[in-house]
Short mmCIF file of N, CA and C in Angstrom, two decimals:
data_model
loop_
_atom_site.label_atom_id
_atom_site.label_comp_id
_atom_site.label_asym_id
_atom_site.label_seq_id
_atom_site.Cartn_x
_atom_site.Cartn_y
_atom_site.Cartn_z
N GLN A 1 -18.94 0.83 -4.27
CA GLN A 1 -19.33 1.93 -4.66
C GLN A 1 -18.38 1.61 -6.29
N VAL A 2 -17.50 1.35 -6.00
CA VAL A 2 -16.25 1.41 -6.60
C VAL A 2 -15.26 1.08 -7.18
N GLN A 3 -15.55 0.05 -7.94
CA GLN A 3 -14.20 -0.68 -8.18
C GLN A 3 -13.95 -0.19 -9.29
N LEU A 4 -12.07 -1.09 -9.10
CA LEU A 4 -11.47 -0.61 -9.84
C LEU A 4 -10.27 -1.98 -9.87
N VAL A 5 -9.74 -2.13 -11.75
CA VAL A 5 -9.28 -3.77 -11.76
C VAL A 5 -8.25 -3.06 -12.92
N GLU A 6 -6.90 -3.59 -12.46
CA GLU A 6 -5.80 -3.30 -13.27
C GLU A 6 -5.47 -4.34 -14.11
N SER A 7 -4.96 -4.02 -14.94
CA SER A 7 -4.30 -4.60 -15.90
C SER A 7 -2.96 -4.19 -16.82
N GLY A 8 -2.39 -5.29 -17.49
CA GLY A 8 -1.60 -4.98 -18.40
C GLY A 8 -0.08 -4.70 -17.75
N GLY A 9 0.08 -5.63 -16.56
CA GLY A 9 1.19 -6.45 -15.55
C GLY A 9 2.29 -6.96 -16.38
N GLY A 10 3.28 -7.15 -15.67
CA GLY A 10 4.32 -8.42 -16.70
C GLY A 10 6.02 -8.16 -16.54
N LEU A 11 6.18 -8.85 -16.98
CA LEU A 11 7.05 -9.68 -16.80
C LEU A 11 8.46 -8.01 -17.96
N VAL A 12 9.01 -7.11 -18.31
CA VAL A 12 9.91 -6.89 -19.46
C VAL A 12 11.37 -6.42 -18.87
N GLN A 13 12.19 -6.37 -19.55
CA GLN A 13 13.48 -6.20 -19.84
C GLN A 13 13.56 -5.05 -19.47
N ALA A 14 14.36 -4.18 -19.30
CA ALA A 14 15.03 -3.08 -18.93
C ALA A 14 15.21 -2.44 -19.98
N GLY A 15 14.77 -0.96 -20.32
CA GLY A 15 14.97 0.22 -21.72
C GLY A 15 13.32 -0.20 -22.43
N GLY A 16 12.43 -1.22 -21.92
CA GLY A 16 11.48 -1.81 -22.85
C GLY A 16 10.20 -0.72 -21.94
N SER A 17 9.27 -1.15 -22.78
CA SER A 17 8.00 -0.46 -22.47
C SER A 17 6.57 -1.27 -21.80
N LEU A 18 5.90 -1.09 -21.41
CA LEU A 18 4.74 -1.29 -21.01
C LEU A 18 3.72 -0.35 -20.53
N ARG A 19 2.23 -1.03 -20.73
CA ARG A 19 0.94 0.07 -20.41
C ARG A 19 -0.02 -0.66 -20.01
N LEU A 20 0.07 0.15 -18.74
CA LEU A 20 -1.45 -0.27 -17.51
C LEU A 20 -2.58 0.47 -18.25
N SER A 21 -3.71 0.01 -17.40
CA SER A 21 -5.19 -0.22 -17.56
C SER A 21 -6.01 0.09 -16.40
N CYS A 22 -6.75 0.63 -15.87
CA CYS A 22 -7.39 0.53 -15.13
C CYS A 22 -8.58 0.97 -15.43
N ALA A 23 -9.79 -0.43 -15.27
CA ALA A 23 -11.30 0.64 -15.39
C ALA A 23 -11.88 0.49 -14.49
N ALA A 24 -12.99 1.45 -14.12
CA ALA A 24 -13.24 1.86 -13.34
C ALA A 24 -15.08 0.92 -13.73
N SER A 25 -16.19 0.81 -12.12
CA SER A 25 -17.08 1.00 -12.16
C SER A 25 -17.83 1.21 -11.16
N GLY A 26 -19.37 1.37 -11.29
CA GLY A 26 -19.62 1.55 -9.76
C GLY A 26 -20.00 3.40 -10.30
N ARG A 27 -19.55 4.07 -10.70
CA ARG A 27 -20.21 5.91 -10.34
C ARG A 27 -19.54 6.17 -11.68
N THR A 28 -19.98 7.24 -11.76
CA THR A 28 -19.57 8.17 -12.91
C THR A 28 -18.06 8.64 -12.66
N PHE A 29 -17.34 8.41 -13.36
CA PHE A 29 -16.09 8.28 -13.76
C PHE A 29 -15.75 9.27 -13.65
N SER A 30 -16.26 10.29 -14.09
CA SER A 30 -15.90 11.56 -14.07
C SER A 30 -16.08 12.47 -13.17
N SER A 31 -16.40 11.68 -11.90
CA SER A 31 -16.70 12.57 -10.55
C SER A 31 -15.04 12.38 -9.82
N TYR A 32 -14.21 11.66 -10.13
CA TYR A 32 -12.78 11.31 -9.41
C TYR A 32 -11.68 11.80 -10.04
N ALA A 33 -10.90 12.03 -9.77
CA ALA A 33 -9.50 12.31 -10.27
C ALA A 33 -8.61 10.97 -9.92
N MET A 34 -8.06 10.64 -10.55
CA MET A 34 -7.10 8.95 -10.58
C MET A 34 -5.73 9.24 -10.65
N GLY A 35 -5.25 8.20 -9.44
CA GLY A 35 -3.80 8.14 -9.64
C GLY A 35 -3.20 6.61 -9.40
N TRP A 36 -1.58 6.37 -9.83
CA TRP A 36 -1.03 5.61 -10.22
C TRP A 36 -0.20 5.57 -9.05
N PHE A 37 -0.34 4.58 -8.18
CA PHE A 37 1.31 4.51 -6.61
C PHE A 37 1.53 3.15 -6.58
N ARG A 38 2.65 2.79 -6.76
CA ARG A 38 3.66 1.48 -6.37
C ARG A 38 4.02 1.14 -5.08
N GLN A 39 4.17 -0.40 -5.12
CA GLN A 39 4.98 -0.43 -3.88
C GLN A 39 5.95 -1.44 -3.99
N ALA A 40 7.23 -1.63 -3.99
CA ALA A 40 8.50 -2.65 -4.35
C ALA A 40 8.36 -3.29 -2.63
N PRO A 41 9.63 -4.47 -3.19
CA PRO A 41 9.75 -5.08 -1.88
C PRO A 41 10.40 -4.41 -0.92
N GLY A 42 10.41 -4.61 0.15
CA GLY A 42 10.58 -3.91 1.67
C GLY A 42 10.36 -1.89 1.49
N LYS A 43 9.43 -2.25 0.67
CA LYS A 43 9.64 -0.20 0.52
C LYS A 43 8.17 0.09 0.75
N GLU A 44 8.16 1.25 1.48
CA GLU A 44 6.54 1.86 1.37
C GLU A 44 6.12 2.19 -0.03
N ARG A 45 4.91 2.23 0.07
CA ARG A 45 4.27 2.61 -0.88
C ARG A 45 4.41 4.58 -1.58
N GLU A 46 4.44 4.51 -2.65
CA GLU A 46 4.83 5.69 -3.56
C GLU A 46 4.03 5.70 -4.58
N PHE A 47 3.71 7.54 -4.41
CA PHE A 47 2.53 8.12 -5.36
C PHE A 47 4.12 8.18 -6.90
N VAL A 48 2.98 7.57 -8.17
CA VAL A 48 3.54 7.51 -8.64
C VAL A 48 3.28 8.58 -9.84
N ALA A 49 2.26 8.84 -10.47
CA ALA A 49 1.32 10.21 -11.10
C ALA A 49 -0.34 10.14 -10.93
N ALA A 50 -0.59 11.04 -11.57
CA ALA A 50 -2.31 11.70 -11.16
C ALA A 50 -2.66 12.56 -12.10
N ILE A 51 -3.47 12.35 -12.18
CA ILE A 51 -4.69 13.04 -13.55
C ILE A 51 -5.98 13.87 -12.61
N SER A 52 -6.45 14.78 -12.79
CA SER A 52 -7.48 15.61 -12.62
C SER A 52 -8.68 14.89 -13.15
N ARG A 53 -10.19 15.38 -12.57
CA ARG A 53 -11.21 14.62 -13.20
C ARG A 53 -11.35 14.95 -14.85
N ASP A 54 -10.85 16.41 -15.50
CA ASP A 54 -11.34 16.12 -16.52
C ASP A 54 -9.73 16.30 -17.06
N GLY A 55 -9.19 15.65 -16.99
CA GLY A 55 -8.36 15.16 -17.59
C GLY A 55 -6.96 16.59 -17.97
N GLY A 56 -7.05 17.17 -17.93
CA GLY A 56 -6.13 18.69 -18.13
C GLY A 56 -4.85 19.26 -17.36
N ARG A 57 -5.22 18.04 -15.85
CA ARG A 57 -4.37 18.59 -15.13
C ARG A 57 -3.12 17.24 -14.61
N THR A 58 -2.05 16.72 -15.34
CA THR A 58 -1.58 15.67 -14.33
C THR A 58 -0.26 15.96 -13.96
N TYR A 59 0.34 14.48 -12.91
CA TYR A 59 1.30 15.31 -12.03
C TYR A 59 1.88 13.46 -11.85
N TYR A 60 3.11 14.15 -11.45
CA TYR A 60 4.22 12.92 -11.89
C TYR A 60 5.39 13.54 -10.73
N ALA A 61 5.63 11.77 -10.50
CA ALA A 61 7.01 12.22 -9.27
C ALA A 61 7.91 11.88 -10.23
N ASP A 62 9.38 13.05 -9.49
CA ASP A 62 10.72 12.97 -9.88
C ASP A 62 11.21 11.49 -10.61
N SER A 63 10.60 10.45 -9.64
CA SER A 63 11.60 9.76 -10.30
C SER A 63 10.77 9.20 -11.63
N VAL A 64 10.15 9.63 -12.58
CA VAL A 64 9.06 8.72 -13.25
C VAL A 64 8.87 9.45 -14.47
N LYS A 65 9.40 11.42 -14.45
CA LYS A 65 8.88 12.22 -15.32
C LYS A 65 9.80 12.21 -16.73
N GLY A 66 9.37 12.23 -17.46
CA GLY A 66 9.88 12.01 -18.78
C GLY A 66 9.27 10.56 -19.26
N ARG A 67 9.11 9.76 -18.52
CA ARG A 67 9.35 8.06 -18.82
C ARG A 67 8.38 7.39 -18.97
N PHE A 68 7.12 8.66 -17.75
CA PHE A 68 5.80 7.60 -17.68
C PHE A 68 4.75 8.70 -18.09
N ALA A 69 3.96 8.21 -19.01
CA ALA A 69 2.89 9.21 -18.92
C ALA A 69 1.65 9.29 -18.51
N ILE A 70 0.69 9.44 -17.28
CA ILE A 70 -1.10 8.88 -17.52
C ILE A 70 -2.10 9.62 -18.57
N SER A 71 -2.94 9.14 -18.72
CA SER A 71 -3.72 9.49 -18.76
C SER A 71 -5.74 8.96 -18.98
N ARG A 72 -6.03 9.93 -19.19
CA ARG A 72 -7.79 8.84 -19.17
C ARG A 72 -8.92 9.11 -20.69
N ASP A 73 -9.41 8.68 -20.18
CA ASP A 73 -10.94 8.04 -21.40
C ASP A 73 -11.99 8.16 -20.22
N ASN A 74 -12.36 9.16 -20.59
CA ASN A 74 -13.60 9.42 -19.99
C ASN A 74 -14.77 8.14 -20.51
N ALA A 75 -15.31 8.37 -21.45
CA ALA A 75 -16.25 7.78 -22.44
C ALA A 75 -16.00 5.75 -22.02
N LYS A 76 -14.55 5.50 -22.08
CA LYS A 76 -14.66 4.53 -21.55
C LYS A 76 -14.34 3.57 -20.16
N ASN A 77 -14.32 4.93 -19.17
CA ASN A 77 -14.06 4.53 -17.59
C ASN A 77 -12.79 3.69 -17.16
N THR A 78 -11.86 4.13 -18.32
CA THR A 78 -10.12 3.48 -17.89
C THR A 78 -9.36 5.04 -18.22
N VAL A 79 -8.18 4.81 -16.99
CA VAL A 79 -7.21 5.62 -16.94
C VAL A 79 -5.90 4.54 -17.51
N TYR A 80 -5.17 5.00 -17.66
CA TYR A 80 -4.57 3.99 -18.60
C TYR A 80 -2.24 4.84 -17.62
N LEU A 81 -0.97 4.03 -18.04
CA LEU A 81 -0.44 4.57 -17.56
C LEU A 81 0.31 3.80 -18.15
N ARG A 82 1.48 5.00 -19.02
CA ARG A 82 2.27 4.25 -20.00
C ARG A 82 3.48 4.58 -19.50
N MET A 83 4.31 3.37 -19.32
CA MET A 83 5.81 3.54 -18.73
C MET A 83 6.91 3.05 -20.25
N ASN A 84 8.11 3.87 -20.60
CA ASN A 84 8.78 3.76 -21.34
C ASN A 84 10.11 3.97 -20.43
N SER A 85 10.86 3.59 -21.27
CA SER A 85 12.88 2.57 -20.57
C SER A 85 12.97 2.78 -19.36
N LEU A 86 11.80 1.52 -18.79
CA LEU A 86 12.15 0.95 -17.88
C LEU A 86 13.19 0.83 -17.09
N GLU A 87 12.74 1.01 -16.07
CA GLU A 87 14.58 0.66 -14.79
C GLU A 87 14.24 -0.94 -14.12
N PRO A 88 15.27 -2.14 -13.69
CA PRO A 88 14.71 -2.34 -12.05
C PRO A 88 13.68 -1.49 -11.35
N ASP A 89 14.62 -0.88 -10.62
CA ASP A 89 13.75 -0.32 -9.54
C ASP A 89 12.67 0.45 -9.42
N ASP A 90 11.70 -0.06 -11.17
CA ASP A 90 10.27 0.23 -12.07
C ASP A 90 9.49 -0.94 -10.60
N THR A 91 10.59 -2.14 -10.81
CA THR A 91 9.70 -3.03 -10.50
C THR A 91 8.47 -2.92 -9.08
N ALA A 92 7.56 -3.44 -9.16
CA ALA A 92 7.16 -3.21 -7.93
C ALA A 92 5.17 -3.50 -8.07
N VAL A 93 4.41 -3.49 -7.07
CA VAL A 93 3.04 -3.77 -7.33
C VAL A 93 2.73 -2.21 -7.34
N TYR A 94 1.68 -2.75 -8.50
CA TYR A 94 1.23 -0.85 -8.90
C TYR A 94 -0.28 -0.87 -8.88
N SER A 95 -0.77 0.10 -8.53
CA SER A 95 -2.15 0.33 -8.04
C SER A 95 -2.62 1.21 -8.46
N CYS A 96 -4.00 1.45 -8.65
CA CYS A 96 -4.88 2.62 -9.30
C CYS A 96 -5.73 2.85 -8.23
N ALA A 97 -6.04 4.13 -8.01
CA ALA A 97 -7.23 4.73 -6.91
C ALA A 97 -8.29 6.14 -7.58
N ALA A 98 -8.57 6.41 -7.08
CA ALA A 98 -10.08 7.04 -7.34
C ALA A 98 -10.25 8.37 -6.21
N ASP A 99 -9.75 8.98 -6.17
CA ASP A 99 -10.24 10.76 -5.77
C ASP A 99 -11.24 11.13 -5.23
N PRO A 100 -12.55 10.66 -4.46
CA PRO A 100 -13.76 11.76 -5.21
C PRO A 100 -13.04 13.88 -4.98
N ILE A 101 -12.20 14.08 -5.53
CA ILE A 101 -11.85 15.41 -5.32
C ILE A 101 -12.96 16.46 -5.93
N SER A 102 -13.45 17.58 -4.95
CA SER A 102 -14.74 18.52 -5.71
C SER A 102 -14.36 19.42 -6.83
N CYS A 103 -12.42 19.23 -6.66
CA CYS A 103 -12.18 20.52 -7.97
C CYS A 103 -12.34 19.19 -8.85
N PRO A 104 -12.64 19.75 -10.03
CA PRO A 104 -12.17 19.11 -11.48
C PRO A 104 -10.64 19.00 -12.35
N TRP A 105 -10.02 20.54 -11.72
CA TRP A 105 -9.59 20.52 -12.27
C TRP A 105 -7.62 20.30 -11.33
N LEU A 106 -8.09 19.29 -10.40
CA LEU A 106 -7.00 19.26 -9.76
C LEU A 106 -6.91 18.67 -9.36
N ALA A 107 -5.82 17.24 -8.64
CA ALA A 107 -5.55 15.83 -8.38
C ALA A 107 -4.20 16.15 -7.30
N ASP A 108 -5.18 15.10 -6.10
CA ASP A 108 -4.16 14.74 -4.87
C ASP A 108 -2.99 13.17 -5.14
N THR A 109 -1.47 14.41 -4.90
CA THR A 109 -0.45 13.56 -5.12
C THR A 109 0.04 12.66 -3.92
N SER A 110 -0.88 12.63 -2.65
CA SER A 110 -1.39 12.69 -1.83
C SER A 110 -2.05 11.34 -1.54
N PRO A 111 -1.23 9.63 -1.43
CA PRO A 111 -2.21 9.15 -1.04
C PRO A 111 -3.68 8.96 -0.16
N THR A 112 -4.17 10.42 1.57
CA THR A 112 -4.57 10.62 1.71
C THR A 112 -6.28 10.38 1.03
N GLY A 113 -5.94 11.39 -0.06
CA GLY A 113 -7.35 11.64 -0.36
C GLY A 113 -7.87 10.42 -1.25
N TYR A 114 -7.08 9.78 -1.56
CA TYR A 114 -7.70 8.63 -2.25
C TYR A 114 -8.39 7.64 -1.79
N VAL A 115 -10.23 7.40 -1.85
CA VAL A 115 -10.19 5.93 -0.65
C VAL A 115 -10.74 5.19 -1.55
N TYR A 116 -10.94 4.61 -3.05
CA TYR A 116 -11.31 3.54 -3.70
C TYR A 116 -9.74 3.27 -4.76
N TRP A 117 -10.00 1.64 -4.02
CA TRP A 117 -8.02 1.88 -4.63
C TRP A 117 -8.36 -0.52 -5.04
N GLY A 118 -7.53 -0.14 -6.45
CA GLY A 118 -7.17 -1.62 -6.78
C GLY A 118 -7.04 -2.33 -6.49
N GLN A 119 -6.80 -3.74 -6.79
CA GLN A 119 -6.34 -4.97 -6.25
C GLN A 119 -4.20 -4.59 -6.77
N GLY A 120 -4.30 -4.11 -7.48
CA GLY A 120 -2.86 -3.69 -8.12
C GLY A 120 -2.23 -4.91 -9.17
N THR A 121 -1.36 -4.93 -9.35
CA THR A 121 -1.01 -5.39 -10.77
C THR A 121 0.84 -5.48 -11.13
N GLN A 122 1.79 -6.30 -10.75
CA GLN A 122 2.39 -6.44 -10.88
C GLN A 122 3.53 -6.00 -11.80
N VAL A 123 4.89 -5.13 -11.72
CA VAL A 123 5.62 -5.10 -13.28
C VAL A 123 7.19 -5.49 -12.49
N THR A 124 7.81 -6.88 -13.36
CA THR A 124 8.35 -6.43 -13.73
C THR A 124 10.04 -6.04 -13.90
N VAL A 125 10.60 -5.64 -14.08
CA VAL A 125 11.59 -6.07 -14.53
C VAL A 125 13.08 -5.89 -14.56
N THR A 126 13.39 -7.15 -15.66
CA THR A 126 14.52 -7.42 -15.15
C THR A 126 16.03 -6.46 -15.80
N SER A 127 17.40 -6.57 -15.67
CA SER A 127 18.72 -6.50 -16.23
C SER A 127 18.84 -6.57 -17.73
#
């Protein structure tokens, strides 16, 4: 019922910036907390960032704090991930996900609460 489509991935040099977008359709966007996850080659999927339904609370993995910023525009049914100061270790497939959490001002940092997932977009950072 909920479709998520990521865009904005690509190849970037270390130290550069990139903005990912995730467009949602199918249900009321504001009914879902949104999260970004990533999976690097040979690694487990890991949490990157999340934002509450109302946009008032954000969460970040320690590895990206100060470099990445998550935001949402409920009028456009879109969530964003701005990535600055990119490093080779940031290379991964980035996926957005939707969490039908009942509390409007919280978000999950574990993937267990997220029930809808996009296909992912590749981000490659060169040295």
